[in-house]
CSV table of C-alpha atoms in Angstrom, one decimal:
chain,number,residue,atom,x,y,z
D,1,UNK,CA,-50.9,78.9,-21.9
D,2,UNK,CA,-49.1,81.8,-20.1
D,3,UNK,CA,-51.7,84.3,-21.3
D,4,UNK,CA,-54.5,82.1,-19.9
D,5,UNK,CA,-52.9,82.0,-16.5
D,6,UNK,CA,-52.4,85.8,-16.6
D,7,UNK,CA,-56.1,86.3,-17.3
D,8,UNK,CA,-57.1,84.0,-14.5
D,9,UNK,CA,-54.9,85.7,-11.9
D,10,UNK,CA,-57.3,88.7,-12.1
D,11,UNK,CA,-60.1,86.3,-11.3
D,12,UNK,CA,-58.7,84.7,-8.2
D,13,UNK,CA,-61.5,84.2,-5.8
D,14,UNK,CA,-64.2,84.6,-8.5
D,15,UNK,CA,-66.9,82.0,-7.9
D,16,UNK,CA,-68.1,79.6,-10.6
D,17,UNK,CA,-71.4,81.6,-10.7
D,18,UNK,CA,-69.4,84.8,-11.4
D,19,UNK,CA,-67.4,83.1,-14.1
D,20,UNK,CA,-70.6,81.8,-15.7
D,21,UNK,CA,-72.1,85.2,-15.7
D,22,UNK,CA,-69.0,86.5,-17.4
D,23,UNK,CA,-69.7,84.1,-20.3
D,24,UNK,CA,-73.3,85.2,-20.5
D,25,UNK,CA,-72.2,88.8,-20.6
D,26,UNK,CA,-69.4,88.3,-23.2
D,27,UNK,CA,-70.2,90.7,-26.1
D,28,UNK,CA,-67.7,89.4,-28.7
D,29,UNK,CA,-66.2,86.1,-29.8
D,30,UNK,CA,-62.9,87.1,-28.3
D,31,UNK,CA,-64.4,88.0,-25.0
D,32,UNK,CA,-66.2,84.7,-25.0
D,33,UNK,CA,-63.0,82.8,-25.5
D,34,UNK,CA,-61.4,84.6,-22.5
D,35,UNK,CA,-64.4,84.0,-20.3
D,36,UNK,CA,-64.7,80.3,-21.2
D,37,UNK,CA,-60.9,79.9,-20.6
D,38,UNK,CA,-61.4,81.4,-17.1
D,39,UNK,CA,-64.2,79.0,-16.3
D,40,UNK,CA,-62.3,76.0,-17.7
D,41,UNK,CA,-59.2,76.9,-15.7
D,42,UNK,CA,-61.3,77.0,-12.5
D,43,UNK,CA,-61.5,73.1,-12.7
D,44,UNK,CA,-64.7,73.0,-10.8
D,45,UNK,CA,-67.4,70.4,-11.4
D,46,UNK,CA,-70.1,73.1,-11.0
D,47,UNK,CA,-68.8,74.5,-14.3
D,48,UNK,CA,-69.7,71.3,-16.3
D,49,UNK,CA,-73.2,72.3,-17.5
D,50,UNK,CA,-72.0,75.7,-18.8
D,51,UNK,CA,-68.9,74.2,-20.5
D,52,UNK,CA,-71.2,71.7,-22.3
D,53,UNK,CA,-73.5,74.5,-23.4
D,54,UNK,CA,-70.6,76.4,-24.9
D,55,UNK,CA,-69.9,73.5,-27.2
D,56,UNK,CA,-72.9,74.5,-29.2
D,57,UNK,CA,-72.0,78.2,-29.7
D,58,UNK,CA,-70.3,77.9,-33.1
D,59,UNK,CA,-67.2,79.6,-31.6
D,60,UNK,CA,-64.2,77.3,-32.2
D,61,UNK,CA,-61.9,79.2,-29.8
D,62,UNK,CA,-64.5,78.9,-27.0
D,63,UNK,CA,-65.2,75.3,-27.9
D,64,UNK,CA,-61.5,74.3,-27.7
D,65,UNK,CA,-61.3,76.0,-24.2
D,66,UNK,CA,-64.5,74.2,-23.1
D,67,UNK,CA,-63.3,70.8,-24.4
D,68,UNK,CA,-60.0,71.3,-22.6
D,69,UNK,CA,-61.8,72.2,-19.4
D,70,UNK,CA,-64.1,69.2,-19.6
D,71,UNK,CA,-61.1,66.9,-20.4
D,72,UNK,CA,-59.2,68.2,-17.4
D,73,UNK,CA,-62.2,67.4,-15.2
D,74,UNK,CA,-62.0,63.8,-16.5
D,75,UNK,CA,-64.5,61.2,-15.4
D,76,UNK,CA,-66.6,63.7,-13.5
D,77,UNK,CA,-67.7,65.2,-16.8
D,78,UNK,CA,-68.6,61.9,-18.5
D,79,UNK,CA,-72.2,61.4,-17.2
D,80,UNK,CA,-73.3,64.9,-18.2
D,81,UNK,CA,-71.7,64.6,-21.6
D,82,UNK,CA,-73.3,61.2,-22.3
D,83,UNK,CA,-76.7,62.4,-21.0
D,84,UNK,CA,-76.9,65.3,-23.4
D,85,UNK,CA,-75.2,63.9,-26.4
D,86,UNK,CA,-78.3,63.1,-28.5
D,87,UNK,CA,-79.6,66.7,-28.2
D,88,UNK,CA,-76.5,68.3,-29.7
D,89,UNK,CA,-76.2,69.9,-33.1
D,90,UNK,CA,-73.5,68.3,-35.2
D,91,UNK,CA,-70.8,70.8,-34.4
D,92,UNK,CA,-71.4,70.4,-30.7
D,93,UNK,CA,-71.6,66.7,-31.0
D,94,UNK,CA,-68.1,66.6,-32.6
D,95,UNK,CA,-66.7,68.7,-29.7
D,96,UNK,CA,-68.5,66.5,-27.1
D,97,UNK,CA,-67.1,63.3,-28.7
D,98,UNK,CA,-63.7,65.0,-28.7
D,99,UNK,CA,-64.0,65.7,-25.0
D,100,UNK,CA,-65.1,62.0,-24.3
D,101,UNK,CA,-62.2,60.8,-26.5
D,102,UNK,CA,-59.7,62.9,-24.5
D,103,UNK,CA,-61.1,61.7,-21.2
D,104,UNK,CA,-60.9,58.0,-22.2
D,105,UNK,CA,-63.5,56.8,-19.7
D,106,UNK,CA,-64.7,53.3,-20.8
D,107,UNK,CA,-68.3,54.4,-20.1
D,108,UNK,CA,-68.1,56.3,-23.4
D,109,UNK,CA,-67.3,53.1,-25.3
D,110,UNK,CA,-70.8,52.4,-26.7
D,111,UNK,CA,-71.1,56.0,-27.9
D,112,UNK,CA,-67.7,56.1,-29.4
D,113,UNK,CA,-68.2,52.7,-31.2
D,114,UNK,CA,-71.6,53.7,-32.5
D,115,UNK,CA,-70.2,57.1,-33.7
D,116,UNK,CA,-67.1,55.7,-35.4
D,117,UNK,CA,-69.2,53.1,-37.2
D,118,UNK,CA,-71.9,55.3,-38.6
D,119,UNK,CA,-72.2,59.0,-37.8
D,120,UNK,CA,-73.0,61.0,-40.9
D,121,UNK,CA,-70.5,63.8,-40.0
D,122,UNK,CA,-67.0,63.0,-40.9
D,123,UNK,CA,-65.5,65.2,-38.1
D,124,UNK,CA,-67.5,63.2,-35.6
D,125,UNK,CA,-66.3,59.8,-37.0
D,126,UNK,CA,-62.8,61.2,-36.9
D,127,UNK,CA,-62.9,62.2,-33.2
D,128,UNK,CA,-64.5,58.9,-32.2
D,129,UNK,CA,-62.0,56.8,-34.0
D,130,UNK,CA,-59.2,58.6,-32.3
D,131,UNK,CA,-60.9,58.2,-28.9
D,132,UNK,CA,-61.3,54.5,-29.3
D,133,UNK,CA,-57.6,54.2,-29.3
D,134,UNK,CA,-57.1,56.1,-26.0
D,135,UNK,CA,-59.6,54.3,-23.7
D,136,UNK,CA,-58.2,53.8,-20.2
D,137,UNK,CA,-58.4,50.0,-20.4
D,138,UNK,CA,-57.1,49.5,-16.8
D,139,UNK,CA,-60.5,50.7,-15.5
D,140,UNK,CA,-62.1,47.6,-16.9
D,141,UNK,CA,-61.8,44.0,-15.6
D,142,UNK,CA,-59.6,41.8,-17.9
D,143,UNK,CA,-62.4,39.9,-19.5
D,144,UNK,CA,-64.5,43.0,-20.3
D,145,UNK,CA,-61.5,44.8,-21.7
D,146,UNK,CA,-60.7,41.8,-23.9
D,147,UNK,CA,-64.2,41.8,-25.4
D,148,UNK,CA,-64.3,45.5,-25.8
D,149,UNK,CA,-60.9,45.7,-27.4
D,150,UNK,CA,-62.0,43.1,-30.0
D,151,UNK,CA,-65.0,45.3,-30.8
D,152,UNK,CA,-62.8,48.4,-31.1
D,153,UNK,CA,-60.4,46.5,-33.3
D,154,UNK,CA,-63.3,45.5,-35.7
D,155,UNK,CA,-64.7,49.1,-35.8
D,156,UNK,CA,-61.3,50.7,-36.4
D,157,UNK,CA,-60.3,48.2,-39.0
D,158,UNK,CA,-63.5,49.0,-40.9
D,159,UNK,CA,-62.8,52.7,-40.5
D,160,UNK,CA,-59.6,52.3,-42.4
D,161,UNK,CA,-61.8,51.9,-45.4
D,162,UNK,CA,-63.9,55.1,-44.7
D,163,UNK,CA,-64.5,57.3,-47.8
D,164,UNK,CA,-62.9,60.3,-46.0
D,165,UNK,CA,-59.2,60.4,-45.6
D,166,UNK,CA,-59.2,62.1,-42.2
D,167,UNK,CA,-61.3,59.3,-40.7
D,168,UNK,CA,-58.9,56.6,-42.1
D,169,UNK,CA,-56.1,58.7,-40.7
D,170,UNK,CA,-57.8,58.7,-37.2
D,171,UNK,CA,-58.5,55.0,-37.4
D,172,UNK,CA,-54.8,54.3,-38.1
D,173,UNK,CA,-53.8,56.5,-35.1
D,174,UNK,CA,-56.4,54.7,-33.0
D,175,UNK,CA,-55.1,51.3,-34.0
D,176,UNK,CA,-51.5,52.3,-33.1
D,177,UNK,CA,-52.5,53.3,-29.5
D,178,UNK,CA,-54.8,50.3,-29.1
D,179,UNK,CA,-51.9,47.9,-30.2
D,180,UNK,CA,-49.7,49.3,-27.4
D,181,UNK,CA,-52.4,48.6,-24.8
D,182,UNK,CA,-53.9,45.2,-25.7
D,183,UNK,CA,-54.8,42.8,-22.9
D,184,UNK,CA,-54.5,39.9,-25.3
D,185,UNK,CA,-51.7,40.9,-27.6
D,186,UNK,CA,-50.9,37.5,-28.9
D,187,UNK,CA,-54.2,37.2,-30.9
D,188,UNK,CA,-54.8,40.8,-31.7
D,189,UNK,CA,-51.5,42.5,-32.4
D,190,UNK,CA,-50.9,40.6,-35.6
D,191,UNK,CA,-54.3,41.7,-36.9
D,192,UNK,CA,-53.5,45.3,-36.2
D,193,UNK,CA,-50.1,45.1,-37.9
D,194,UNK,CA,-51.7,43.5,-41.0
D,195,UNK,CA,-54.3,46.3,-41.2
D,196,UNK,CA,-51.6,48.9,-40.9
D,197,UNK,CA,-49.5,47.2,-43.6
D,198,UNK,CA,-52.6,47.2,-45.9
D,199,UNK,CA,-53.2,50.9,-45.4
D,200,UNK,CA,-49.5,51.7,-45.9
D,201,UNK,CA,-49.4,49.8,-49.2
D,202,UNK,CA,-52.8,50.7,-50.6
D,203,UNK,CA,-54.3,53.9,-49.3
D,204,UNK,CA,-54.8,56.5,-52.0
D,205,UNK,CA,-54.0,59.4,-49.7
D,206,UNK,CA,-50.2,60.0,-48.9
D,207,UNK,CA,-51.0,61.5,-45.5
D,208,UNK,CA,-52.8,58.3,-44.5
D,209,UNK,CA,-50.0,56.1,-45.8
D,210,UNK,CA,-47.5,58.2,-43.9
D,211,UNK,CA,-49.5,57.8,-40.7
D,212,UNK,CA,-49.6,54.1,-41.2
D,213,UNK,CA,-45.8,54.1,-41.7
D,214,UNK,CA,-45.3,56.0,-38.5
D,215,UNK,CA,-47.6,53.5,-36.6
D,216,UNK,CA,-45.7,50.5,-38.0
D,217,UNK,CA,-42.3,52.1,-37.2
D,218,UNK,CA,-43.4,52.8,-33.7
D,219,UNK,CA,-44.9,49.4,-33.0
D,220,UNK,CA,-42.0,47.5,-34.6
D,221,UNK,CA,-39.4,49.4,-32.5
D,222,UNK,CA,-41.2,48.5,-29.3
D,223,UNK,CA,-41.7,44.9,-30.1
M,1,UNK,CA,-58.4,72.7,-52.2
M,2,UNK,CA,-60.7,75.7,-51.5
M,3,UNK,CA,-63.2,74.8,-54.2
M,4,UNK,CA,-63.6,71.4,-52.6
M,5,UNK,CA,-64.8,72.5,-49.2
M,6,UNK,CA,-68.3,73.7,-50.1
M,7,UNK,CA,-69.5,70.6,-52.0
M,8,UNK,CA,-68.0,68.4,-49.3
M,9,UNK,CA,-69.9,70.1,-46.6
M,10,UNK,CA,-73.1,69.8,-48.6
M,11,UNK,CA,-72.4,66.2,-49.1
M,12,UNK,CA,-71.9,65.7,-45.4
M,13,UNK,CA,-75.2,67.3,-44.6
M,14,UNK,CA,-77.4,65.8,-47.3
M,15,UNK,CA,-76.1,62.8,-49.2
M,16,UNK,CA,-78.9,63.3,-51.7
M,17,UNK,CA,-80.3,60.8,-54.1
M,18,UNK,CA,-78.2,57.8,-54.9
M,19,UNK,CA,-77.5,57.9,-58.6
M,20,UNK,CA,-75.9,55.6,-61.1
M,21,UNK,CA,-73.4,56.9,-63.7
M,22,UNK,CA,-75.9,56.3,-66.5
M,23,UNK,CA,-78.7,58.0,-64.6
M,24,UNK,CA,-76.6,61.0,-63.8
M,25,UNK,CA,-75.5,61.5,-67.4
M,26,UNK,CA,-79.2,61.0,-68.5
M,27,UNK,CA,-80.3,63.6,-66.0
M,28,UNK,CA,-77.7,66.0,-67.2
M,29,UNK,CA,-78.7,65.6,-70.8
M,30,UNK,CA,-82.5,66.1,-70.3
M,31,UNK,CA,-83.7,69.7,-70.2
M,32,UNK,CA,-87.1,69.4,-68.6
M,33,UNK,CA,-86.0,69.5,-64.9
M,34,UNK,CA,-83.2,72.0,-64.2
M,35,UNK,CA,-82.9,70.8,-60.6
M,36,UNK,CA,-82.0,67.3,-61.7
M,37,UNK,CA,-79.4,68.7,-64.2
M,38,UNK,CA,-77.8,70.9,-61.5
M,39,UNK,CA,-77.5,68.0,-59.1
M,40,UNK,CA,-76.2,65.6,-61.8
M,41,UNK,CA,-73.4,68.0,-62.7
M,42,UNK,CA,-72.3,68.2,-59.1
M,43,UNK,CA,-72.6,64.5,-58.6
M,44,UNK,CA,-70.4,63.6,-61.7
M,45,UNK,CA,-67.7,65.8,-60.2
M,46,UNK,CA,-68.0,64.6,-56.7
M,47,UNK,CA,-67.7,61.0,-57.7
M,48,UNK,CA,-65.0,61.7,-60.3
M,49,UNK,CA,-66.9,60.2,-63.2
M,50,UNK,CA,-64.4,60.9,-66.0
M,51,UNK,CA,-65.8,58.9,-68.8
M,52,UNK,CA,-66.2,60.5,-72.2
M,53,UNK,CA,-70.0,60.7,-72.1
M,54,UNK,CA,-69.9,62.6,-68.8
M,55,UNK,CA,-67.2,65.0,-70.0
M,56,UNK,CA,-69.1,65.7,-73.2
M,57,UNK,CA,-72.4,66.4,-71.4
M,58,UNK,CA,-70.6,68.7,-68.9
M,59,UNK,CA,-69.0,70.7,-71.7
M,60,UNK,CA,-72.5,71.0,-73.4
M,61,UNK,CA,-73.8,72.3,-70.0
M,62,UNK,CA,-71.1,75.0,-70.0
M,63,UNK,CA,-73.1,76.7,-72.8
M,64,UNK,CA,-76.5,76.1,-71.2
M,65,UNK,CA,-79.1,78.9,-71.6
M,66,UNK,CA,-82.1,77.3,-69.9
M,67,UNK,CA,-81.1,77.3,-66.2
M,68,UNK,CA,-81.1,81.0,-65.1
M,69,UNK,CA,-80.9,82.4,-61.6
M,70,UNK,CA,-83.0,85.3,-60.5
M,71,UNK,CA,-79.9,87.5,-60.8
M,72,UNK,CA,-79.4,86.4,-64.4
M,73,UNK,CA,-76.6,83.9,-63.5
M,74,UNK,CA,-76.1,80.4,-64.9
M,75,UNK,CA,-76.2,77.9,-62.0
M,76,UNK,CA,-75.7,74.9,-64.2
M,77,UNK,CA,-72.7,76.3,-65.9
M,78,UNK,CA,-71.1,77.0,-62.5
M,79,UNK,CA,-71.6,73.4,-61.4
M,80,UNK,CA,-70.4,72.0,-64.7
M,81,UNK,CA,-67.2,74.1,-64.6
M,82,UNK,CA,-66.5,72.9,-61.0
M,83,UNK,CA,-67.1,69.3,-62.0
M,84,UNK,CA,-64.8,69.5,-65.0
M,85,UNK,CA,-62.1,70.9,-62.7
M,86,UNK,CA,-62.2,67.6,-60.8
M,87,UNK,CA,-62.1,65.2,-63.7
M,88,UNK,CA,-58.6,65.8,-65.0
M,89,UNK,CA,-59.4,65.9,-68.7
M,90,UNK,CA,-57.5,68.7,-70.4
M,91,UNK,CA,-59.5,68.5,-73.6
M,92,UNK,CA,-62.1,70.8,-71.9
M,93,UNK,CA,-59.6,73.6,-71.3
M,94,UNK,CA,-60.7,75.7,-74.4
M,95,UNK,CA,-64.3,75.5,-73.3
M,96,UNK,CA,-63.4,76.6,-69.7
M,97,UNK,CA,-61.3,79.4,-71.1
M,98,UNK,CA,-64.4,80.7,-72.9
M,99,UNK,CA,-66.2,80.6,-69.6
M,100,UNK,CA,-63.8,83.3,-68.3
M,101,UNK,CA,-65.7,85.7,-70.5
M,102,UNK,CA,-69.2,84.8,-69.2
M,103,UNK,CA,-71.4,87.5,-67.8
M,104,UNK,CA,-71.8,85.5,-64.6
M,105,UNK,CA,-69.1,86.2,-62.0
M,106,UNK,CA,-69.6,82.8,-60.4
M,107,UNK,CA,-69.1,81.0,-63.7
M,108,UNK,CA,-65.9,83.0,-64.2
M,109,UNK,CA,-64.8,82.1,-60.7
M,110,UNK,CA,-65.6,78.4,-61.1
M,111,UNK,CA,-63.8,78.3,-64.5
M,112,UNK,CA,-60.7,79.9,-63.0
M,113,UNK,CA,-60.6,77.3,-60.2
M,114,UNK,CA,-61.2,74.5,-62.6
M,115,UNK,CA,-58.4,75.7,-64.9
M,116,UNK,CA,-56.1,75.9,-61.9
M,117,UNK,CA,-56.9,72.2,-61.0
M,118,UNK,CA,-56.4,71.0,-64.5
M,119,UNK,CA,-52.9,72.7,-64.6
M,120,UNK,CA,-52.9,73.7,-68.3
M,121,UNK,CA,-50.7,76.7,-69.0
M,122,UNK,CA,-52.8,77.5,-72.1
M,123,UNK,CA,-55.2,79.3,-69.8
M,124,UNK,CA,-52.6,81.9,-68.6
M,125,UNK,CA,-53.1,84.7,-71.2
M,126,UNK,CA,-56.9,84.8,-70.7
M,127,UNK,CA,-56.6,84.6,-67.0
M,128,UNK,CA,-54.2,87.6,-67.1
M,129,UNK,CA,-56.8,89.7,-69.0
M,130,UNK,CA,-59.1,89.4,-66.0
M,131,UNK,CA,-56.5,91.4,-64.0
M,132,UNK,CA,-56.4,94.3,-66.5
M,133,UNK,CA,-56.9,97.7,-64.9
M,134,UNK,CA,-55.0,96.4,-61.8
M,135,UNK,CA,-56.0,97.3,-58.3
M,136,UNK,CA,-57.7,100.5,-59.4
M,137,UNK,CA,-60.3,98.5,-61.4
M,138,UNK,CA,-60.7,95.9,-58.7
M,139,UNK,CA,-63.7,97.3,-56.9
M,140,UNK,CA,-66.9,95.9,-55.6
M,141,UNK,CA,-69.9,95.5,-57.8
M,142,UNK,CA,-72.7,97.7,-56.2
M,143,UNK,CA,-75.3,95.6,-54.5
M,144,UNK,CA,-73.3,92.4,-54.8
M,145,UNK,CA,-71.1,90.6,-52.3
M,146,UNK,CA,-68.2,90.4,-54.7
M,147,UNK,CA,-65.7,92.4,-56.7
M,148,UNK,CA,-65.9,92.9,-60.5
M,149,UNK,CA,-63.7,89.9,-61.2
M,150,UNK,CA,-63.0,86.7,-59.2
M,151,UNK,CA,-59.5,88.0,-58.3
M,152,UNK,CA,-58.7,85.3,-55.7
M,153,UNK,CA,-59.4,82.5,-58.1
M,154,UNK,CA,-57.6,84.2,-61.0
M,155,UNK,CA,-54.5,85.0,-58.9
M,156,UNK,CA,-54.3,81.6,-57.3
M,157,UNK,CA,-54.6,79.9,-60.7
M,158,UNK,CA,-51.8,82.1,-62.1
M,159,UNK,CA,-49.6,81.1,-59.1
M,160,UNK,CA,-50.3,77.4,-59.5
M,161,UNK,CA,-49.9,77.4,-63.3
M,162,UNK,CA,-46.4,79.0,-62.9
M,163,UNK,CA,-47.3,82.2,-64.7
M,164,UNK,CA,-44.0,83.9,-64.0
M,165,UNK,CA,-44.7,86.6,-66.6
M,166,UNK,CA,-47.7,87.7,-64.4
M,167,UNK,CA,-45.6,88.6,-61.3
M,168,UNK,CA,-45.8,92.3,-62.2
M,169,UNK,CA,-49.6,92.1,-62.7
M,170,UNK,CA,-50.0,90.3,-59.3
M,171,UNK,CA,-47.7,92.3,-57.1
M,172,UNK,CA,-50.0,95.4,-56.7
M,173,UNK,CA,-52.7,93.1,-55.3
M,174,UNK,CA,-50.6,92.7,-52.2
M,175,UNK,CA,-52.0,96.1,-51.2
M,176,UNK,CA,-55.7,95.4,-52.3
M,177,UNK,CA,-58.1,96.5,-49.6
M,178,UNK,CA,-59.7,92.9,-49.3
M,179,UNK,CA,-57.5,90.8,-47.1
M,180,UNK,CA,-58.3,87.5,-48.9
M,181,UNK,CA,-57.1,89.1,-52.2
M,182,UNK,CA,-53.9,90.1,-50.4
M,183,UNK,CA,-53.5,86.5,-49.3
M,184,UNK,CA,-54.1,85.1,-52.8
M,185,UNK,CA,-51.4,87.5,-54.1
M,186,UNK,CA,-49.0,86.5,-51.4
M,187,UNK,CA,-49.5,82.8,-52.0
M,188,UNK,CA,-49.1,83.2,-55.8
M,189,UNK,CA,-46.0,85.3,-55.5
M,190,UNK,CA,-44.4,82.7,-53.3
M,191,UNK,CA,-45.2,80.1,-55.9
M,192,UNK,CA,-43.8,82.2,-58.7
M,193,UNK,CA,-40.7,83.6,-57.0
M,194,UNK,CA,-39.9,81.0,-54.3
M,195,UNK,CA,-39.3,83.9,-51.9
M,196,UNK,CA,-40.3,82.7,-48.4
M,197,UNK,CA,-40.9,86.2,-47.0
M,198,UNK,CA,-44.2,86.0,-48.7
M,199,UNK,CA,-45.1,82.9,-46.6
M,200,UNK,CA,-44.1,84.7,-43.5
M,201,UNK,CA,-46.8,87.3,-44.3
M,202,UNK,CA,-49.3,84.5,-44.4
M,203,UNK,CA,-48.0,83.1,-41.1
M,204,UNK,CA,-48.5,86.5,-39.5
M,205,UNK,CA,-52.1,86.4,-40.7
M,206,UNK,CA,-52.7,83.3,-38.5
M,207,UNK,CA,-52.8,85.7,-35.6
M,208,UNK,CA,-55.5,88.0,-37.0
M,209,UNK,CA,-58.5,88.6,-34.8
M,210,UNK,CA,-60.8,87.8,-37.7
M,211,UNK,CA,-61.6,84.1,-38.0
M,212,UNK,CA,-62.3,84.3,-41.8
M,213,UNK,CA,-58.8,85.8,-42.3
M,214,UNK,CA,-57.1,83.2,-40.2
M,215,UNK,CA,-58.9,80.4,-42.1
M,216,UNK,CA,-58.0,82.0,-45.5
M,217,UNK,CA,-54.3,82.3,-44.6
M,218,UNK,CA,-54.2,78.8,-43.2
M,219,UNK,CA,-55.8,77.2,-46.3
M,220,UNK,CA,-53.3,79.2,-48.5
M,221,UNK,CA,-50.4,77.9,-46.5
M,222,UNK,CA,-51.7,74.4,-46.9
M,223,UNK,CA,-52.2,74.8,-50.6
M,224,UNK,CA,-48.6,76.0,-51.2
M,225,UNK,CA,-47.3,73.4,-48.8
M,226,UNK,CA,-45.1,75.6,-46.6
M,227,UNK,CA,-43.5,73.3,-44.1
M,228,UNK,CA,-42.2,75.9,-41.6
M,229,UNK,CA,-45.8,77.0,-41.0
M,230,UNK,CA,-46.9,73.6,-39.6
M,231,UNK,CA,-46.6,74.6,-36.0
M,232,UNK,CA,-48.3,77.9,-36.5
M,233,UNK,CA,-51.2,76.3,-38.3
M,234,UNK,CA,-51.7,73.8,-35.5
M,235,UNK,CA,-51.7,76.6,-32.9
M,236,UNK,CA,-54.1,79.0,-34.6
M,237,UNK,CA,-57.6,79.4,-33.3
M,238,UNK,CA,-59.8,77.7,-35.9
M,239,UNK,CA,-61.7,74.5,-36.5
M,240,UNK,CA,-59.6,71.3,-36.3
M,241,UNK,CA,-61.1,70.1,-39.5
M,242,UNK,CA,-59.7,73.0,-41.5
M,243,UNK,CA,-56.3,72.8,-39.7
M,244,UNK,CA,-56.1,69.1,-40.6
M,245,UNK,CA,-56.7,69.9,-44.3
M,246,UNK,CA,-54.1,72.6,-44.2
M,247,UNK,CA,-51.6,70.4,-42.5
M,248,UNK,CA,-52.4,67.6,-45.0
M,249,UNK,CA,-51.4,70.0,-47.7
M,250,UNK,CA,-48.1,70.9,-45.9
M,251,UNK,CA,-47.3,67.2,-45.2
M,252,UNK,CA,-48.1,65.9,-48.7
M,253,UNK,CA,-46.0,68.6,-50.4
M,254,UNK,CA,-43.1,67.6,-48.1
M,255,UNK,CA,-43.7,63.8,-48.8
M,256,UNK,CA,-43.5,64.4,-52.5
M,257,UNK,CA,-40.2,66.3,-52.1
M,258,UNK,CA,-38.8,63.6,-49.9
M,259,UNK,CA,-39.8,60.8,-52.2
M,260,UNK,CA,-42.1,59.0,-49.8
M,261,UNK,CA,-43.1,56.1,-49.7
M,262,UNK,CA,-40.0,54.7,-51.4
M,263,UNK,CA,-37.9,56.6,-48.8
M,264,UNK,CA,-38.5,56.4,-45.0
M,265,UNK,CA,-40.4,59.1,-43.1
M,266,UNK,CA,-38.3,62.2,-42.5
M,267,UNK,CA,-38.1,63.9,-39.0
M,268,UNK,CA,-40.1,66.8,-40.4
M,269,UNK,CA,-42.9,64.5,-41.6
M,270,UNK,CA,-43.1,62.8,-38.2
M,271,UNK,CA,-43.4,66.2,-36.5
M,272,UNK,CA,-46.3,67.2,-38.8
M,273,UNK,CA,-48.0,63.8,-38.1
M,274,UNK,CA,-47.7,64.4,-34.3
M,275,UNK,CA,-49.3,67.9,-34.8
M,276,UNK,CA,-52.1,66.3,-36.8
M,277,UNK,CA,-52.7,63.6,-34.2
M,278,UNK,CA,-53.4,66.3,-31.6
M,279,UNK,CA,-56.2,67.7,-33.7
M,280,UNK,CA,-58.2,64.5,-34.4
C-alpha cells in the first residue's frame, strides 16, 4: 500500500482526465498497473467508466487495482457496473461481479443471484456466491430483506453442491456471513447450520470441509 | 495440478457433447472419426471413468497410429496418457513408461505427468534417462516452442516419486536458462531433500516482473504444499483463481499433516482460510 501512496504523491493535483490519459499512454503491463492505481486512488466518480474499461484488459494487476478503486467508490459505481455487465467478456465479468460483491449494494442482488445459480464460468459463480453473503441488508426494509435472504439461502445451499470445489468453498463462506446477519434468524439459522454440517461431513475436498468447520466454529462461538 | 488446468479451462468454455460412459468408450474404440476418439479420451479422464473397459481402450489408444498431427505428432496418444494419469489404475504404468520413448514430445510430457500422478516408483529409471546429457543437452528444438525433452514434467515427476537417487541429476537444472525449468528443479529438490531454502527461492520468484514466472512459482509452491509461503502467494500479482488453487495445495498438505478432520482446525489452517476468503 505504501508504494501506491508514494506513486500518487507525484500526481497530486493531476486531474482525472490526466490520470485517464496516463492509462491510455501506458506502454507496458507494469506501467498500466501504476496508472490504474493512481486513478483508483483518486476516488473520483468521474473515474468510474475508465476503471470499468480496465476490467477487460486481461491484466490481473490492473484489474485488481480497478476493482479496489470501484469498491472504494461504493454505491456510486453500482449503476454503471450493472448497466454494462452483459457486454463484458468473461474475465471482465468476473472482475465486475467481484466489485459488486465487495460493494454489497442490494441493487446487485438480482445479478448476483442469477450468476451464482447458473453462470458458465466457475470464477464468476465463485465471486457471486461470496458477494451474496456480504450484502448490506440494513439498506433494505425488513420485509424485503427477509424475502431476499430466503432467496440467497436457497441459492447458496444449492451452490454447496456445485461441481467445482472453489464455488462450494465460496458458498460456505457466503452462508457464514449471511448467518451472522439474518433478519429472521429463528427460522433460517438452523437451515444454514444444517447445510454447513452436511458440507463438513460429506464434501470430497478437504479445503471445503475445512472452510465449513471454520464457519461452524465461528457461528457456534457467537451463539 | 498443472496438467489439470488446461482441460478445466476448456471445459469451462465449451462443455462439449454430453456423453454416456458406454458412448465414450464406443467412440474411443471406433477408428473412422479421429475427432470423436480424441474427445472421448479427454472425456473419460475428465469424468474419472475408471472402469476396466475404459482403461483398456485408453491403453490401446497409447499405441494409436491413425491420428497424426501435421507435425507428425500423436494427438490421441497425448490425450489418452493424460486421461490415464487421472484414473489411478497402476496397471497402465508399463504402457506409460513406453510412451516416454515416443517421438512426440507432447506424448512424452503427458506420460511423465501421468506417471507422476499415478505415483509408481517403477517409472523412475526411465524418467531419469530423459535427463541424460544434463543441462548441456537440454537445448531448444529449432523451430519448436519446446526443449528436446519435457524437462519440467520429468523433474517434477522425479520429485513427487521420491527419486532421491536423482538429486545429482536434477541439481544442475537449477541453473538452466529457462526459469520454469529452474522452478521445477527447485521444487523437486525440496521434495527430495526437505531443505526449505529451495522453497525460499520459489518465494522470491513471486516478485518477478514476468507474470508467467510468478504463476509458475506459485503453482510449484502449491504443489509442494509449503505453508510459510501462504501469505506471499496471496499477495503476489496474479489471477485470484490461480492463487486459490495454490493456496488449496498449501492448505490441504497442512490438513493432512495435522490429521484433519479428526482433529480441530489449527491456527495456521485458519490463517490460510482467511487469506483464501479474501480472494473469492
